XYZ file of C-alpha atoms in Angstrom:
759
model
C -44.676 -20.620 -51.313
C -41.676 -21.989 -49.761
C -39.719 -18.691 -49.970
C -37.071 -18.161 -47.164
C -37.179 -15.414 -44.788
C -35.134 -13.176 -46.860
C -36.340 -14.193 -50.103
C -37.866 -10.789 -51.194
C -34.274 -9.125 -50.944
C -33.325 -10.882 -54.079
C -36.023 -9.536 -56.281
C -35.428 -6.774 -58.734
C -36.557 -3.069 -58.749
C -35.469 -0.050 -57.271
C -36.462 -1.238 -53.651
C -33.492 -3.874 -53.550
C -31.110 -1.726 -51.718
C -33.827 -0.758 -49.142
C -34.823 -4.339 -48.646
C -31.085 -5.308 -48.167
C -30.726 -2.752 -45.385
C -33.967 -3.833 -43.627
C -33.011 -7.524 -43.908
C -29.609 -6.944 -42.342
C -31.433 -4.790 -39.597
C -33.841 -7.436 -38.846
C -30.811 -9.935 -38.798
C -29.018 -8.151 -36.091
C -32.257 -7.552 -34.170
C -33.034 -11.287 -34.202
C -29.098 -11.910 -33.388
C -28.899 -9.757 -30.211
C -32.367 -10.601 -28.942
C -31.071 -14.429 -29.048
C -27.989 -13.892 -27.752
C -29.391 -11.537 -24.670
C -31.801 -14.213 -23.788
C -29.544 -17.495 -24.376
C -28.021 -19.628 -21.826
C -24.558 -18.542 -23.006
C -25.383 -14.841 -21.827
C -26.396 -15.834 -18.272
C -23.568 -18.100 -18.092
C -21.037 -15.342 -18.695
C -22.643 -12.971 -16.450
C -22.620 -15.592 -13.784
C -18.977 -16.023 -14.141
C -18.044 -12.554 -14.370
C -19.981 -12.099 -10.842
C -18.596 -14.898 -9.603
C -14.688 -13.813 -10.376
C -15.632 -10.329 -9.382
C -16.432 -11.944 -5.931
C -13.376 -13.812 -5.902
C -11.404 -10.924 -6.867
C -12.931 -8.970 -4.128
C -12.355 -11.137 -1.190
C -8.525 -11.776 -2.350
C -8.312 -7.905 -2.379
C -9.680 -7.911 1.093
C -7.488 -10.304 2.339
C -4.341 -9.636 0.702
C -4.230 -5.894 0.265
C -3.915 -3.520 3.263
C -6.929 -1.231 3.655
C -4.681 1.632 5.271
C -3.286 4.068 3.038
C 0.629 5.525 3.088
C 0.875 8.864 4.529
C 0.748 11.527 1.802
C 3.622 12.057 -0.488
C 4.942 15.224 -1.692
C 2.193 16.785 -4.097
C 4.364 16.517 -7.273
C 7.351 14.367 -6.345
C 7.662 10.905 -5.950
C 5.606 9.345 -8.462
C 5.857 5.731 -9.917
C 8.560 5.466 -12.262
C 9.413 2.934 -14.910
C 12.908 3.671 -14.292
C 12.532 2.721 -10.269
C 12.503 4.240 -7.138
C 16.282 4.647 -6.473
C 17.255 6.241 -2.957
C 20.669 6.904 -1.406
C 22.280 5.040 1.577
C 25.484 5.818 3.704
C 28.051 3.418 4.638
C 31.031 3.425 7.140
C 34.130 1.243 7.444
C 37.690 0.946 8.172
C 38.175 0.406 4.645
C 36.567 0.413 1.033
C 35.941 -3.431 1.745
C 34.720 -3.376 5.087
C 31.623 -0.979 4.520
C 28.591 -1.412 6.441
C 25.309 0.464 6.505
C 24.927 3.483 8.953
C 22.327 1.620 10.955
C 24.934 -0.812 11.932
C 27.051 2.183 13.644
C 24.575 3.075 15.916
C 24.148 6.626 14.798
C 21.680 8.355 17.215
C 19.289 11.394 16.095
C 17.031 12.271 19.219
C 14.839 14.915 17.997
C 13.222 12.509 15.376
C 13.058 9.490 17.340
C 14.867 8.294 14.492
C 17.805 6.416 15.947
C 19.895 4.419 15.125
C 19.480 6.285 11.731
C 18.910 3.906 9.009
C 19.291 3.622 5.208
C 18.043 5.180 3.122
C 19.169 8.503 4.249
C 18.126 10.305 1.089
C 15.097 9.947 -0.973
C 12.801 11.465 -3.531
C 10.904 12.901 -0.869
C 13.931 14.548 0.520
C 14.223 16.552 -2.684
C 10.434 16.847 -3.172
C 10.039 18.244 0.293
C 12.382 21.081 -0.422
C 10.530 22.251 -3.491
C 12.211 20.317 -6.179
C 9.624 17.539 -7.263
C 11.807 14.396 -7.749
C 10.839 10.764 -8.786
C 14.223 8.975 -7.761
C 17.687 10.062 -6.394
C 20.559 8.158 -8.045
C 24.397 8.193 -8.948
C 25.480 9.617 -5.661
C 29.201 11.424 -5.627
C 30.839 13.050 -2.685
C 32.707 16.023 -2.480
C 34.520 16.232 1.028
C 35.218 19.791 2.311
C 36.675 19.504 5.555
C 33.761 18.256 8.115
C 31.123 19.176 5.490
C 29.984 16.435 3.114
C 28.516 17.670 -0.430
C 26.276 15.047 -2.255
C 25.825 15.437 -6.011
C 23.280 13.075 -7.449
C 21.017 12.464 -10.313
C 17.259 13.459 -9.706
C 14.835 12.942 -12.106
C 12.465 15.661 -12.492
C 8.748 14.774 -11.739
C 7.515 17.457 -14.220
C 9.702 17.484 -16.968
C 10.661 13.743 -16.535
C 14.281 14.834 -17.375
C 17.497 13.933 -15.051
C 19.056 16.778 -13.514
C 22.044 17.367 -10.844
C 21.002 17.927 -7.335
C 23.094 18.665 -4.532
C 22.755 18.244 -0.824
C 25.089 18.812 2.100
C 25.698 17.194 5.603
C 27.372 18.292 8.735
C 27.229 14.797 10.598
C 29.008 12.703 8.584
C 25.670 11.670 6.666
C 23.360 11.207 9.133
C 21.072 13.988 7.852
C 21.196 15.980 4.756
C 20.050 19.348 3.754
C 19.104 19.799 0.227
C 20.637 22.919 -1.356
C 19.169 22.846 -4.866
C 19.770 21.986 -8.555
C 23.297 22.350 -9.484
C 23.159 21.515 -13.052
C 19.836 21.674 -15.286
C 20.280 21.480 -19.210
C 18.046 20.807 -22.239
C 18.650 17.150 -22.131
C 19.179 14.574 -19.567
C 22.049 14.640 -16.965
C 23.177 11.885 -14.468
C 26.410 10.504 -13.002
C 27.723 13.820 -11.634
C 31.579 12.878 -11.543
C 33.120 15.701 -9.028
C 36.689 16.319 -8.634
C 39.784 18.783 -7.963
C 41.989 20.043 -10.556
C 44.603 22.746 -9.847
C 42.643 24.212 -7.054
C 39.119 24.119 -9.034
C 36.204 22.140 -8.771
C 35.034 20.426 -11.863
C 32.260 18.271 -12.553
C 31.742 15.823 -15.614
C 28.312 14.497 -15.937
C 26.895 12.446 -18.421
C 25.234 13.947 -21.239
C 25.022 11.173 -23.946
C 21.548 12.292 -25.134
C 23.437 15.649 -26.118
C 25.885 13.374 -28.021
C 28.939 14.648 -26.191
C 30.878 14.284 -23.040
C 30.931 17.951 -21.008
C 32.991 19.339 -18.321
C 31.826 21.938 -16.062
C 33.667 24.288 -13.717
C 32.313 25.408 -10.373
C 31.947 29.405 -10.239
C 30.303 29.604 -7.149
C 30.250 25.928 -5.337
C 28.186 24.129 -5.096
C 25.133 25.452 -7.051
C 26.730 27.729 -9.838
C 28.579 26.008 -12.708
C 29.757 26.872 -16.112
C 30.639 24.809 -19.140
C 34.432 24.618 -19.428
C 34.918 22.471 -22.588
C 33.413 19.634 -24.505
C 35.637 16.957 -23.778
C 34.558 14.500 -26.548
C 32.123 14.280 -29.509
C 30.874 11.087 -28.239
C 27.889 10.090 -26.415
C 29.675 8.436 -23.509
C 27.800 7.252 -20.490
C 28.930 6.814 -16.958
C 32.395 8.359 -17.315
C 35.082 9.271 -14.936
C 38.894 10.771 -14.799
C 41.678 9.446 -12.612
C 45.305 10.296 -12.550
C 47.348 7.089 -12.262
C 51.200 6.759 -13.274
C 51.606 10.157 -14.709
C 48.537 10.291 -17.031
C 45.090 11.163 -16.922
C 42.687 8.260 -17.922
C 39.078 8.634 -18.943
C 37.037 5.424 -18.563
C 33.513 5.323 -20.529
C 31.015 3.408 -22.414
C 29.799 4.294 -25.872
C 26.658 2.205 -26.628
C 25.903 4.334 -30.053
C 28.117 2.029 -32.118
C 27.115 -1.008 -34.582
C 27.534 -4.298 -32.737
C 28.053 -2.472 -29.323
C 26.531 -4.716 -26.645
C 24.890 -2.198 -24.194
C 26.078 -2.330 -20.714
C 28.894 -4.446 -21.850
C 31.071 -2.031 -23.564
C 34.064 0.142 -22.035
C 36.590 2.221 -23.855
C 39.479 3.989 -22.217
C 41.293 7.515 -23.308
C 44.180 8.894 -21.978
C 45.861 12.559 -21.891
C 48.173 14.582 -19.916
C 45.310 16.689 -18.491
C 41.771 15.948 -17.718
C 41.024 19.222 -19.757
C 43.406 18.252 -22.519
C 42.993 16.321 -25.946
C 42.199 12.914 -25.577
C 43.425 9.920 -27.317
C 41.962 6.589 -27.229
C 43.423 3.540 -25.910
C 45.162 0.966 -28.167
C 42.855 -1.880 -27.237
C 39.505 0.114 -27.495
C 37.112 -1.049 -26.980
C 38.485 -2.685 -23.977
C 35.300 -4.609 -23.286
C 32.550 -5.428 -25.520
C 31.198 -8.381 -23.554
C 28.096 -9.529 -21.717
C 26.651 -7.001 -19.641
C 26.826 -9.027 -16.454
C 30.638 -8.614 -16.524
C 30.602 -5.140 -14.943
C 31.927 -3.201 -18.114
C 29.942 -0.243 -17.222
C 31.429 2.068 -14.506
C 29.518 2.056 -11.530
C 30.915 5.019 -9.451
C 34.102 6.660 -8.648
C 37.348 4.849 -9.045
C 39.426 4.796 -5.545
C 43.244 3.981 -4.276
C 43.677 1.652 -1.595
C 47.102 0.491 -0.273
C 48.731 2.004 -3.486
C 46.395 0.041 -5.794
C 43.668 1.514 -8.281
C 40.190 -0.088 -8.179
C 37.352 0.335 -10.561
C 33.905 -0.121 -9.736
C 31.421 -1.733 -12.692
C 27.629 -2.573 -12.586
C 26.503 -6.236 -13.316
C 23.293 -5.520 -15.272
C 22.616 -9.385 -15.999
C 19.182 -10.065 -14.419
C 18.152 -6.086 -14.522
C 19.750 -2.732 -15.378
C 21.912 -2.087 -12.243
C 21.722 -5.379 -10.456
C 24.732 -5.112 -8.309
C 28.135 -3.636 -8.248
C 31.591 -5.313 -8.879
C 35.002 -4.030 -7.768
C 38.123 -4.668 -10.085
C 41.604 -4.062 -9.252
C 43.491 -2.756 -12.035
C 46.760 -4.382 -12.392
C 47.977 -2.887 -15.570
C 47.130 0.486 -17.053
C 49.298 1.860 -20.009
C 48.926 3.295 -23.485
C 49.256 -0.425 -24.676
C 47.680 -2.335 -22.085
C 44.848 -2.825 -19.827
C 44.360 -5.735 -17.018
C 41.882 -6.118 -14.172
C 40.802 -8.727 -11.808
C 37.652 -8.604 -9.876
C 37.900 -8.642 -6.200
C 35.271 -9.122 -3.338
C 33.459 -5.789 -3.004
C 32.654 -6.129 0.892
C 29.228 -4.980 0.236
C 26.827 -7.393 1.895
C 24.139 -8.538 -0.264
C 20.478 -7.483 0.818
C 18.776 -10.328 2.163
C 15.137 -8.773 2.614
C 14.034 -8.615 -0.903
C 11.769 -6.081 -1.748
C 11.323 -5.062 1.895
C 14.917 -3.847 1.895
C 15.589 -0.138 0.426
C 18.285 -2.126 -2.105
C 16.903 -5.321 -2.328
C 16.649 -5.496 -6.128
C 19.480 -3.816 -7.071
C 22.394 -1.145 -6.110
C 24.612 -0.013 -9.107
C 26.509 2.909 -7.802
C 29.365 3.434 -5.315
C 31.335 6.471 -4.106
C 33.791 5.583 -1.337
C 36.249 8.054 0.062
C 38.579 8.338 2.905
C 37.838 10.746 5.792
C 40.683 13.059 7.736
C 39.765 10.859 10.496
C 41.233 7.659 8.835
C 37.871 5.766 8.283
C 35.953 5.683 5.186
C 32.582 6.697 3.720
C 30.579 5.351 1.082
C 27.277 6.487 -0.508
C 25.393 3.895 -2.736
C 21.953 4.062 -4.519
C 19.721 1.278 -4.200
C 16.050 0.130 -5.522
C 13.560 -2.181 -4.119
C 12.455 -3.055 -7.451
C 14.092 -4.231 -10.989
C 13.947 -2.126 -13.946
C 10.525 -2.124 -15.503
C 8.735 -3.604 -12.651
C 5.410 -1.925 -13.178
C 5.202 -2.732 -16.976
C 6.511 -6.415 -16.148
C 3.422 -6.558 -13.457
C 1.037 -5.200 -15.966
C 1.918 -7.649 -18.547
C 1.829 -10.633 -15.958
C -1.482 -9.486 -14.574
C -2.948 -9.099 -17.831
C -2.217 -12.464 -18.879
C -3.629 -14.112 -16.151
C -6.838 -12.303 -16.685
C -6.718 -13.524 -20.447
C -6.199 -17.023 -19.079
C -9.005 -16.461 -17.024
C -11.324 -15.620 -19.674
C -10.076 -18.813 -21.540
C -10.962 -20.916 -18.565
C -14.361 -19.755 -18.437
C -15.074 -20.197 -22.274
C -13.807 -23.945 -21.788
C -15.866 -24.437 -18.588
C -18.796 -23.180 -20.916
C -18.289 -25.360 -23.446
C -17.909 -28.450 -21.096
C -21.177 -27.922 -19.241
C -22.936 -27.236 -22.462
C -23.492 -23.288 -21.831
C -21.027 -22.426 -24.829
C -22.227 -24.305 -27.948
C -19.201 -22.778 -29.848
C -15.654 -21.275 -29.047
C -15.974 -17.999 -31.185
C -18.972 -15.646 -30.550
C -19.322 -14.700 -34.122
C -21.389 -17.933 -34.874
C -23.175 -18.490 -31.756
C -26.449 -17.358 -32.984
C -26.511 -18.410 -36.989
C -27.780 -21.668 -36.291
C -31.223 -20.156 -35.322
C -31.585 -17.538 -37.938
C -33.398 -20.183 -40.274
C -32.598 -20.824 -43.809
C -29.873 -18.129 -44.977
C -30.674 -15.889 -47.924
C -28.688 -14.773 -50.789
C -28.072 -11.048 -49.279
C -25.897 -12.604 -46.413
C -23.237 -14.291 -48.502
C -23.426 -11.249 -50.716
C -22.714 -9.088 -47.795
C -19.847 -11.493 -46.834
C -18.285 -11.469 -50.503
C -18.134 -7.716 -50.047
C -16.322 -8.117 -46.983
C -13.298 -10.493 -47.758
C -11.761 -10.091 -44.338
C -15.184 -11.135 -42.249
C -15.643 -14.106 -44.641
C -12.177 -15.556 -43.860
C -12.631 -14.866 -40.088
C -16.129 -16.829 -40.212
C -14.383 -19.805 -41.956
C -11.447 -20.023 -39.436
C -14.222 -19.591 -36.450
C -15.986 -22.688 -38.073
C -13.163 -24.484 -38.067
C -12.226 -23.623 -34.419
C -15.672 -24.450 -33.316
C -15.353 -27.938 -34.316
C -13.536 -28.420 -30.983
C -16.304 -27.787 -29.003
C -18.006 -31.214 -29.491
C -14.511 -32.905 -29.399
C -13.975 -31.618 -25.845
C -17.690 -32.350 -24.494
C -17.095 -35.580 -26.064
C -13.866 -36.424 -24.198
C -14.545 -34.729 -20.773
C -17.751 -36.126 -19.625
C -19.079 -34.355 -16.207
C -21.335 -37.197 -15.775
C -18.005 -39.194 -14.590
C -15.957 -38.537 -11.612
C -12.719 -38.034 -13.514
C -15.004 -35.308 -15.425
C -16.056 -33.559 -12.412
C -12.678 -33.924 -10.978
C -11.221 -32.033 -14.148
C -13.990 -29.334 -14.045
C -12.903 -28.821 -10.142
C -9.205 -28.510 -11.037
C -9.866 -26.238 -13.864
C -12.031 -24.040 -11.382
C -9.138 -24.093 -8.986
C -6.714 -22.859 -11.797
C -9.147 -20.244 -12.406
C -9.394 -18.887 -9.000
C -5.649 -19.054 -8.650
C -5.251 -16.785 -11.949
C -7.616 -14.210 -10.926
C -5.801 -13.839 -7.557
C -2.583 -13.654 -9.516
C -3.940 -11.165 -11.843
C -5.261 -8.924 -9.159
C -2.060 -9.227 -7.196
C 0.050 -7.990 -10.363
C -2.342 -5.377 -11.683
C -3.376 -4.027 -8.136
C -0.928 -5.246 -5.687
C 1.780 -2.728 -6.320
C 5.314 -3.711 -6.008
C 4.798 -6.344 -3.283
C 7.162 -4.358 -0.874
C 6.160 -3.686 2.572
C 8.236 -0.737 2.773
C 9.367 1.298 6.002
C 7.435 4.314 6.755
C 9.776 7.653 7.210
C 9.237 10.136 9.967
C 10.719 13.625 9.352
C 12.502 12.154 6.388
C 14.562 9.640 8.299
C 14.178 5.833 8.499
C 15.119 3.769 11.660
C 15.034 0.253 12.889
C 13.590 -1.480 15.937
C 14.282 -4.686 18.181
C 11.580 -7.309 18.478
C 11.387 -8.912 21.931
C 9.035 -12.041 22.752
C 8.678 -13.962 25.696
C 8.248 -17.837 25.240
C 9.206 -21.345 26.549
C 10.176 -25.040 25.250
C 6.536 -25.926 24.454
C 6.000 -22.974 21.882
C 8.982 -23.659 19.686
C 6.924 -24.306 16.890
C 5.018 -20.732 17.343
C 8.732 -19.348 17.444
C 10.066 -20.584 14.340
C 7.164 -19.354 12.323
C 7.347 -16.223 14.272
C 11.170 -15.561 13.677
C 10.875 -16.496 9.831
C 8.177 -13.834 9.081
C 9.044 -10.850 11.345
C 13.074 -11.123 10.470
C 11.847 -10.373 6.804
C 10.114 -6.826 8.012
C 12.058 -3.665 6.789
C 12.822 -2.284 10.035
C 13.676 -5.252 12.368
C 17.005 -4.948 13.487
C 17.383 -7.791 15.837
C 14.910 -10.331 17.404
C 15.397 -11.123 21.491
C 14.064 -14.346 22.810
C 13.374 -14.278 26.526
C 13.594 -18.107 27.354
C 11.906 -18.786 30.420
C 11.525 -22.189 30.726
C 13.078 -25.627 29.424
C 16.048 -26.292 26.997
C 16.435 -23.459 24.732
C 17.155 -23.819 20.897
C 20.146 -22.957 19.412
C 20.026 -19.941 17.059
C 20.909 -22.022 14.069
C 17.438 -23.796 14.127
C 15.736 -20.578 12.948
C 15.504 -19.189 9.309
C 16.041 -15.715 10.312
C 17.430 -12.772 8.240
C 18.504 -10.766 11.238
C 20.165 -11.782 14.315
C 18.617 -13.653 16.912
C 19.566 -13.593 20.579
C 18.269 -16.086 23.221
C 18.298 -14.583 26.641
C 17.966 -17.434 28.963
C 16.056 -16.347 32.372
C 16.836 -17.902 35.656
C 13.306 -18.183 36.608
C 10.096 -18.260 35.129
C 8.734 -14.982 35.698
C 6.378 -12.589 33.427
C 8.664 -9.642 34.829
C 11.217 -11.074 32.359
C 9.551 -9.346 29.478
C 10.688 -5.776 30.897
C 14.338 -6.618 32.380
C 16.832 -4.034 31.591
C 19.083 -5.278 28.770
C 21.907 -3.213 27.807
C 22.590 -4.996 24.452
C 19.575 -3.730 22.844
C 20.863 -1.336 20.315
C 17.706 0.431 19.351
C 15.533 2.760 21.146
C 12.290 1.353 20.125
C 11.347 -2.148 21.181
C 8.398 -3.944 19.693
C 7.032 -6.455 22.431
C 5.315 -8.950 20.429
C 3.969 -12.389 21.825
C 5.239 -15.218 19.705
C 1.761 -16.414 19.042
C 0.494 -13.309 17.028
C 0.821 -13.014 13.298
C 0.326 -9.827 11.337
C 1.552 -8.292 8.388
C 4.972 -6.456 8.051
C 3.059 -3.694 6.986
C 1.034 -3.278 10.264
C 4.145 -3.539 12.117
C 5.721 -0.882 10.186
C 2.829 1.625 10.689
C 2.944 0.931 14.220
C 6.670 1.868 14.221
C 5.834 5.085 12.570
C 3.111 5.990 15.059
C 5.493 5.386 17.993
C 8.491 7.440 16.242
C 6.006 10.327 16.557
C 5.120 9.635 19.902
C 7.861 7.762 21.566
C 6.761 8.693 25.162
C 3.557 6.484 24.663
C 2.964 2.789 24.462
C 1.948 2.350 21.146
C -0.098 -1.117 19.942
C -2.576 -2.973 18.469
C -5.039 -4.193 21.160
C -6.768 -1.557 23.085
C -8.604 -1.926 26.393
C -11.076 0.511 28.243
C -10.551 0.076 31.837
C -13.786 1.855 33.695
C -16.710 1.031 36.240
C -17.188 0.682 39.911
C -15.226 -1.461 40.506
C -12.928 -1.341 37.896
C -13.340 -4.349 35.611
C -11.162 -5.777 32.863
C -12.870 -6.338 29.703
C -12.127 -7.248 25.869
C -11.809 -5.026 22.917
C -15.518 -5.244 21.874
C -16.547 -3.629 25.246
C -13.894 -0.582 24.251
C -15.443 0.156 20.940
C -18.910 -0.161 22.370
C -17.832 2.816 24.580
C -15.785 4.411 21.844
C -12.551 4.872 23.365
C -9.615 3.032 25.012
C -7.084 3.765 27.936
C -4.918 1.000 27.922
C -2.755 -0.858 25.557
C -1.573 -4.472 26.020
C 2.007 -4.760 25.829
C 1.727 -8.202 24.190
C 1.861 -6.300 20.888
C 3.010 -2.832 21.275
C 5.998 -0.610 20.825
C 7.741 1.009 23.857
C 10.885 3.069 24.686
C 13.601 0.424 25.671
C 15.083 2.527 28.096
C 12.075 4.568 29.617
C 9.769 1.582 29.807
C 12.517 -0.765 31.348
C 13.679 1.833 33.890
C 10.385 2.380 35.085
C 9.511 -1.340 35.381
C 12.548 -1.969 37.112
C 12.453 0.608 39.428
C 11.710 0.337 43.334
C 8.460 1.977 42.799
C 7.367 -0.760 40.885
C 8.345 -3.583 43.052
C 4.997 -3.888 44.411
C 3.435 -4.482 41.366
C 6.254 -6.860 40.277
C 5.542 -8.910 43.195
C 1.974 -9.150 42.494
C 2.819 -10.316 39.023
C 4.684 -13.082 39.956
C 1.932 -13.991 42.495
C -0.861 -14.137 40.242
C 1.352 -15.054 36.875
C -0.345 -12.410 35.187
C -0.843 -8.449 34.539
C 2.483 -7.433 33.620
C 1.294 -5.626 30.834
C -1.245 -3.805 32.894
C 1.431 -2.791 35.592
C 3.352 -1.070 32.551
C 0.067 0.788 31.818
C -0.126 2.155 35.506
C 3.578 3.005 35.410
C 3.135 5.410 32.280
C 0.290 6.985 33.705
C 1.660 7.587 36.691
C 4.884 8.956 35.506
C 2.886 11.549 33.050
C 0.187 13.924 32.757
C -0.032 13.671 28.937
C -1.467 11.023 26.880
C 0.373 7.685 27.432
C -1.136 5.014 24.710
C -1.811 4.979 21.078
C -3.661 2.418 19.160
C -2.887 1.184 15.661
C -5.352 -1.242 14.089
C -3.817 -4.073 11.934
C -5.043 -5.374 8.668
C -5.484 -8.649 10.087
C -3.951 -10.385 13.168
C -4.161 -14.438 13.776
C -3.426 -16.031 17.187
C -1.584 -18.911 16.200
C -1.799 -20.528 19.744
C -5.287 -21.630 18.666
C -3.445 -23.882 16.125
C -0.860 -25.173 18.272
C -2.789 -25.594 21.668
C -0.214 -23.963 23.900
C -2.133 -21.053 24.836
C -1.291 -19.321 28.109
C -4.502 -17.921 29.021
C -6.939 -20.794 27.965
C -9.805 -19.642 30.404
C -10.657 -16.270 29.343
C -12.881 -15.831 32.041
C -10.705 -16.745 34.846
C -7.951 -14.709 33.116
C -10.322 -11.669 33.167
C -11.185 -11.733 36.819
C -7.562 -12.239 37.720
C -6.749 -8.993 35.803
C -10.213 -7.182 37.384
C -8.394 -8.050 40.668
C -4.751 -6.363 39.249
C -6.615 -3.242 38.368
C -8.034 -2.668 41.925
C -4.483 -3.022 43.633
C -2.544 -1.093 40.836
C -5.372 1.713 41.524
C -4.664 1.884 44.780
C -0.752 2.155 44.722
C -0.314 4.001 41.518
C -3.824 6.013 41.117
C -6.441 5.586 38.664
C -6.216 4.568 35.067
C -9.951 5.277 34.229
C -9.445 8.855 34.525
C -8.299 8.805 31.060
C -9.995 7.874 27.517
C -8.857 8.234 24.142
C -11.325 7.897 21.129
C -10.913 5.808 18.223
C -10.274 7.514 14.739
C -8.320 10.162 16.498
C -5.802 10.422 13.920
C -6.225 11.821 10.330
C -4.561 8.755 8.862
C -7.806 6.229 9.647
C -5.001 3.978 11.126
C -7.008 3.733 14.573
C -10.507 3.462 13.628
């Protein structure tokens, strides 16, 4: 009789409550059924699947499928405070410090020469049975020819800072973890160690305890006892120094009202490092911007009779860099210092460098030999990087959702912006029950009114952006491109890690290698891109360009973060690739053609495998030589036969001394002449020379995540006719076999390692 769908719910009687309940249930069922079958639902499902495909494709292209070697079971976990590690530096003065790798320190046993920073990491501590997330705040104690390293280690289990200690008997090249020197119920850091009256003292930061404590060594270096509480103040990063007849205590108190964190400094004085401390007349000495360097950043030092203080610049992030200040006046009433150049070279490889994002602590001391040694901590990511990446990634995903909603409105799949009102138009005439329910839920009522206002934007957008026009379609395409870019950004920040392509340690050591490529004038475009890319890789020390023909370029023409050396050859010969070069400063050489582009992570993985087997040719392009007669074939053939016995040296790591010596030997003269005759086969020859000199395995394969042959874009490929190139190589195989033995007697299976790097 004209009654609405829900008219019975308003009638009186005892069943009114049940009718209301049934009405609401029916309303929800109709709402759900309509939405599940609506075009809006299918639009969102299609959008979700499309962007999932985009995200998967991006992940496949951008992220390496190969896992890093297993970390210690408990240590080296991701930590919001960072991934600090410690490096060693040498110099003729505290202002000429250079990293250990620049001094050519060699360590034969681990194939880690020259030794490279960092020399001490969380793995160094964790592998010794003391789980650690990071190591920082290093202080040296020199005892004869033995160096003791005291440092903060963040316990991976308790998440508390403890004081660890290690020792070195080779001037810091290698370190033996001794244990935990000090463990309290509160956070400890900044273990300032010093001598006084033939006793050894340690004054770590105990700000969490609310006081500054000093400990005395009972049995150095592992057993300490509390000597006294120096001050009932939560000082951070404090040190004591003897100067002009007094002892001076420098530290920062961030607990006071109005104190600028990392920008405050106080000074106290006494006639003994254990005595009663009196505040400096001008305290606080600093309460300024955190970039100034007010907070201490290591041990003060004397040089040419002057006192220097090390401070932290915390402007961009906590511990961004150190600053060095020369103290010009220090009395009970006055203090003046001026900044001087630190002499520390700023890392240029960004997150690929172990200290590329920040370095905030330096302890430099003079050795009995007259030289200076320094220990410095560093981190490749800024403070709070993981949280920052999560926020940015989540924001990008939210924007993608907004773009999907916007596109849905434009194409008409979404009738309104807020889902709460999508289906109300199709419910028929509204009953009195629903307004009654709304009145009992005031917040919901207000929300629906807000949604109603917001949904008025939908027809407005469709009215101004018409997809039937070229401009409308262009706007839609642009929006979709932005959406694809945003989903890639979101995936990168959330799942892509810090973005660093780190070096891989071997037996706790890092090292460096030299890159060597052979080219000529027509391939300069390739070379510039090659140098710009690979000079950013973490372990690259130098790039040597063997220039075979034409006018050589100037090194200033290249955008490089490492030294580039042009070695001009007298004649155009492929043998020049393996000429002895006494200027090469590393044991490892990566022979890599200038037209091959791969990720730094792939290069670092190859270096890691070579360091494990430095007597082998370790590379990225495998071949299988077999058959009667022997025939040269491509990688596809090797995979179809399940193995390989040759590695192309156009992309391979070799021992610079062993390989060049073998190739330059009298025995190899026959092969070198054949290489000149055919202008081909130099890499085949080196493989034969390795096999001829060894009865064990001579090659190892590492599969790159991806590799691009840039010569196909530049049109200057050396081997344009593949079949002719292979025929020449087959001839070389026959002649080399007659002279140097049969290479086909060996065969090594793919996926022979347990890390999945050679599948």
